Short mmCIF file of C-alpha atoms in Angstrom, two decimals:
data_model
loop_
_atom_site.label_atom_id
_atom_site.label_comp_id
_atom_site.label_asym_id
_atom_site.label_seq_id
_atom_site.Cartn_x
_atom_site.Cartn_y
_atom_site.Cartn_z
CA MET Q 1411 3.88 48.27 136.26
CA GLU Q 1412 5.19 50.81 133.80
CA LYS Q 1413 4.92 53.66 136.37
CA ILE Q 1414 6.70 51.55 138.98
CA ASN Q 1415 9.49 50.68 136.56
CA ASN Q 1416 9.90 54.35 135.58
CA ALA Q 1417 9.75 55.70 139.18
CA PRO Q 1418 13.50 55.40 139.90
CA GLY Q 1419 14.20 57.12 136.60
CA PHE Q 1420 11.86 59.96 137.53
CA ARG Q 1421 13.58 60.40 140.90
CA ILE Q 1422 16.96 60.45 139.23
CA ASN Q 1423 15.57 62.89 136.68
CA HIS Q 1424 14.44 65.20 139.49
CA ILE Q 1425 17.86 64.97 141.10
CA LEU Q 1426 19.52 65.81 137.78
CA GLU Q 1427 17.15 68.74 137.29
CA ASP Q 1428 18.11 70.04 140.73
CA ILE Q 1429 21.78 69.62 139.88
CA ASP Q 1430 21.16 71.40 136.57
CA ARG Q 1431 19.53 74.33 138.38
CA GLN Q 1432 22.32 74.60 140.94
CA VAL Q 1433 25.06 74.36 138.31
CA ASN Q 1434 23.34 77.04 136.21
CA GLU Q 1435 23.34 79.29 139.26
CA LEU Q 1436 27.01 78.57 139.84
CA GLN Q 1437 27.69 79.20 136.17
CA MET Q 1438 26.12 82.66 136.31
CA VAL Q 1439 28.15 83.64 139.37
CA ALA Q 1440 31.33 82.28 137.78
CA GLU Q 1441 30.50 84.09 134.51
CA ALA Q 1442 30.11 87.42 136.30
CA MET Q 1443 33.33 86.95 138.25
CA ALA Q 1444 35.27 85.73 135.20
CA ASN Q 1445 34.11 88.71 133.13
CA PHE Q 1446 35.04 91.17 135.86
CA THR Q 1447 38.49 89.66 136.40
CA ALA Q 1448 39.07 89.53 132.62
CA ARG Q 1449 38.26 93.25 132.36
CA CYS Q 1450 40.62 94.00 135.22
CA GLN Q 1451 43.34 91.88 133.64
CA ARG Q 1452 43.04 93.75 130.33
CA VAL Q 1453 43.28 97.13 132.07
CA SER Q 1454 46.15 95.88 134.22
CA TRP Q 1455 48.09 94.81 131.12
CA LYS Q 1456 47.50 98.22 129.52
CA VAL Q 1457 48.72 99.99 132.66
CA SER Q 1458 51.72 97.63 132.79
CA LYS Q 1459 52.65 98.31 129.17
CA ILE Q 1460 52.39 102.07 129.57
CA THR Q 1461 54.23 102.05 132.89
CA GLY Q 1462 56.89 99.69 131.53
CA GLY Q 1463 57.44 101.90 128.48
CA ILE Q 1464 57.81 105.03 130.58
CA ALA Q 1465 60.09 103.19 133.03
CA LEU Q 1466 62.28 102.01 130.14
CA LEU Q 1467 62.51 105.53 128.71
CA LEU Q 1468 63.43 106.97 132.09
CA PHE Q 1469 65.92 104.16 132.68
CA LEU Q 1470 67.65 105.00 129.43
CA PHE Q 1471 67.29 108.79 129.38
CA GLY Q 1472 66.22 109.90 132.87
CA ASP Q 1473 69.71 110.75 134.00
CA VAL Q 1474 70.24 112.73 130.78
CA LEU Q 1475 67.10 114.73 131.55
CA LEU Q 1476 68.17 115.18 135.17
CA LYS Q 1477 71.62 116.37 134.08
CA SER Q 1478 70.09 118.95 131.73
CA LEU Q 1479 67.87 120.25 134.55
CA ILE Q 1480 70.20 120.30 137.56
CA SER Q 1481 73.63 119.34 136.16
CA TYR Q 1482 73.68 116.09 138.11
CA PRO Q 1483 75.11 113.42 137.70
CA GLU Q 1484 78.51 114.24 136.30
CA SER Q 1485 78.39 111.37 133.84
CA THR Q 1486 75.19 109.86 132.47
CA MET Q 1487 74.83 106.16 131.84
CA ILE Q 1488 74.81 106.57 128.05
CA THR Q 1489 77.88 108.83 128.12
CA ALA Q 1490 79.70 106.39 130.41
CA VAL Q 1491 78.93 103.48 128.09
CA ARG Q 1492 80.10 105.46 125.02
CA ASN Q 1493 83.33 106.57 126.74
CA GLY Q 1494 84.05 103.14 128.20
CA THR Q 1495 83.98 104.45 131.78
CA PHE Q 1496 80.79 102.63 132.77
CA SER Q 1497 80.47 101.49 136.38
CA LEU Q 1498 77.64 100.27 138.57
CA GLY Q 1499 77.34 103.78 140.02
CA ASN Q 1500 76.02 104.91 136.64
CA LEU Q 1501 73.02 102.59 137.08
CA ILE Q 1502 71.78 104.01 140.39
CA ILE Q 1503 69.80 106.98 139.04
CA PRO Q 1504 68.28 105.08 136.06
CA ILE Q 1505 67.22 102.21 138.34
CA ILE Q 1506 65.67 104.64 140.83
CA PHE Q 1507 63.73 106.35 138.02
CA ALA Q 1508 62.48 103.01 136.67
CA LEU Q 1509 61.47 101.68 140.10
CA VAL Q 1510 59.65 104.90 141.00
CA VAL Q 1511 57.65 104.79 137.76
CA LEU Q 1512 56.82 101.10 138.23
CA ALA Q 1513 55.70 101.77 141.81
CA ILE Q 1514 53.54 104.69 140.69
CA GLY Q 1515 51.94 102.49 138.02
CA ALA Q 1516 51.22 99.68 140.47
CA LEU Q 1517 49.79 102.06 143.05
CA SER Q 1518 47.66 103.87 140.48
CA PHE Q 1519 46.12 100.57 139.37
CA SER Q 1520 45.56 99.15 142.84
CA LYS Q 1521 44.44 102.35 144.59
CA VAL Q 1522 42.63 104.25 141.82
CA ILE Q 1523 41.77 102.24 138.71
CA TYR Q 1524 40.75 98.94 140.34
CA PRO Q 1525 38.45 100.58 142.94
CA GLN Q 1526 36.76 102.54 140.14
CA MET Q 1527 36.23 99.37 138.11
CA LEU Q 1528 34.88 97.59 141.17
CA LYS Q 1529 32.52 100.46 141.93
CA ARG Q 1530 31.17 100.38 138.35
CA ALA Q 1531 30.72 96.60 138.49
CA LEU Q 1532 28.88 96.82 141.81
CA ALA Q 1533 26.63 99.56 140.45
CA ASN Q 1534 25.74 97.66 137.29
CA GLY Q 1535 26.54 93.98 137.73
CA ALA Q 1536 24.15 92.90 134.98
CA ASP Q 1537 26.78 94.03 132.46
CA LEU Q 1538 28.96 91.17 133.65
CA VAL Q 1539 26.59 88.39 132.52
CA ARG Q 1540 24.69 87.48 129.40
CA ILE Q 1541 20.98 88.03 129.99
CA ASP Q 1542 19.33 86.93 126.77
CA ASN Q 1543 16.14 85.22 127.96
CA ASP Q 1544 13.62 85.30 130.80
CA TYR Q 1545 15.21 82.34 132.60
CA ARG Q 1546 18.60 84.09 132.82
CA LYS Q 1547 16.90 87.36 133.73
CA ASN Q 1548 15.13 85.70 136.68
CA LEU Q 1549 18.28 83.82 137.60
CA TRP Q 1550 20.22 87.10 137.66
CA LYS Q 1551 17.65 88.67 139.98
CA LYS Q 1552 18.10 85.72 142.31
CA LEU Q 1553 21.91 85.75 142.20
CA GLU Q 1554 22.69 89.45 141.99
CA THR Q 1555 23.35 89.74 145.73
CA LYS Q 1556 25.65 86.69 145.66
CA VAL Q 1557 27.66 88.20 142.81
CA ARG Q 1558 27.81 91.51 144.68
CA GLU Q 1559 29.15 89.73 147.79
CA ASN Q 1560 31.79 87.93 145.72
CA LEU Q 1561 32.84 91.17 144.02
CA GLU Q 1562 33.10 92.98 147.34
CA GLY Q 1563 35.34 90.18 148.62
CA LEU Q 1564 37.81 90.47 145.73
CA SER Q 1565 41.15 92.16 146.14
CA VAL Q 1566 43.58 93.25 143.45
CA ARG Q 1567 45.56 90.02 143.89
CA ASP Q 1568 42.43 87.98 143.15
CA ILE Q 1569 42.01 89.24 139.59
CA TRP Q 1570 44.52 86.61 138.49
CA SER Q 1571 42.60 83.75 140.14
CA GLY Q 1572 41.05 80.99 138.07
CA TYR Q 1573 37.47 82.18 137.53
CA GLY Q 1574 37.83 81.69 133.78
CA ARG Q 1575 39.02 78.11 134.21
CA SER Q 1576 36.20 77.42 136.67
CA LEU Q 1577 33.66 78.80 134.22
CA ALA Q 1578 35.01 76.56 131.46
CA LYS Q 1579 34.74 73.49 133.71
CA ILE Q 1580 31.17 74.38 134.68
CA GLN Q 1581 30.19 74.87 131.04
CA GLY Q 1582 31.80 71.55 130.16
CA PHE Q 1583 29.84 69.81 132.89
CA LEU Q 1584 26.56 71.37 131.71
CA ASN Q 1585 27.17 70.74 128.02
CA VAL Q 1586 28.74 67.29 128.15
CA ASP Q 1587 28.47 65.43 131.43
CA LEU Q 1588 24.95 66.41 132.46
CA LYS Q 1589 23.57 65.66 128.99
CA ARG Q 1590 25.22 62.25 129.13
CA TYR Q 1591 23.53 61.54 132.48
CA TYR Q 1592 20.13 62.57 131.07
CA ASN Q 1593 20.68 60.30 128.07
CA LYS Q 1594 21.45 57.35 130.35
CA ILE Q 1595 18.11 57.87 132.13
CA VAL Q 1596 16.18 57.95 128.87
CA LYS Q 1597 17.71 54.68 127.67
#
């Protein structure tokens, strides 16, 4: 009688164990993707700050530098502002300098830096996940090709996608919801 009464609980327990296994697999893939995109985001912000700083400097002083090199334009933006003769024509060269620098920064990240980061991640994907026990080590061996496929499918635009939010939801499900379901079976 006791075995019969516990049988539905055992079946539900097996279902929850299967869900636990699948969610752990999903968590590892999401962890790898979230770590890669977070690295790319950090580098992207660094490139943006450097590029933005250079663009600002060239916006403010690029026409001064150009005038000292080739005696063009006749009046720089700063001189025009100081003399009170400022017009929109004084903004053309500074805006061109700033836009060129911003374009170079964006192209350098998307065509040089990002492909190098992707190549390193594909070569050593285990750096993207925490492998601290045999279970996670075996799980990584099983999921390494899936992570590789996901990384190969990423583009520069995708580094701002919600892998971090997805990982947090998965961890919440494993740590809170799934434990609650197990506790309901035991009671």
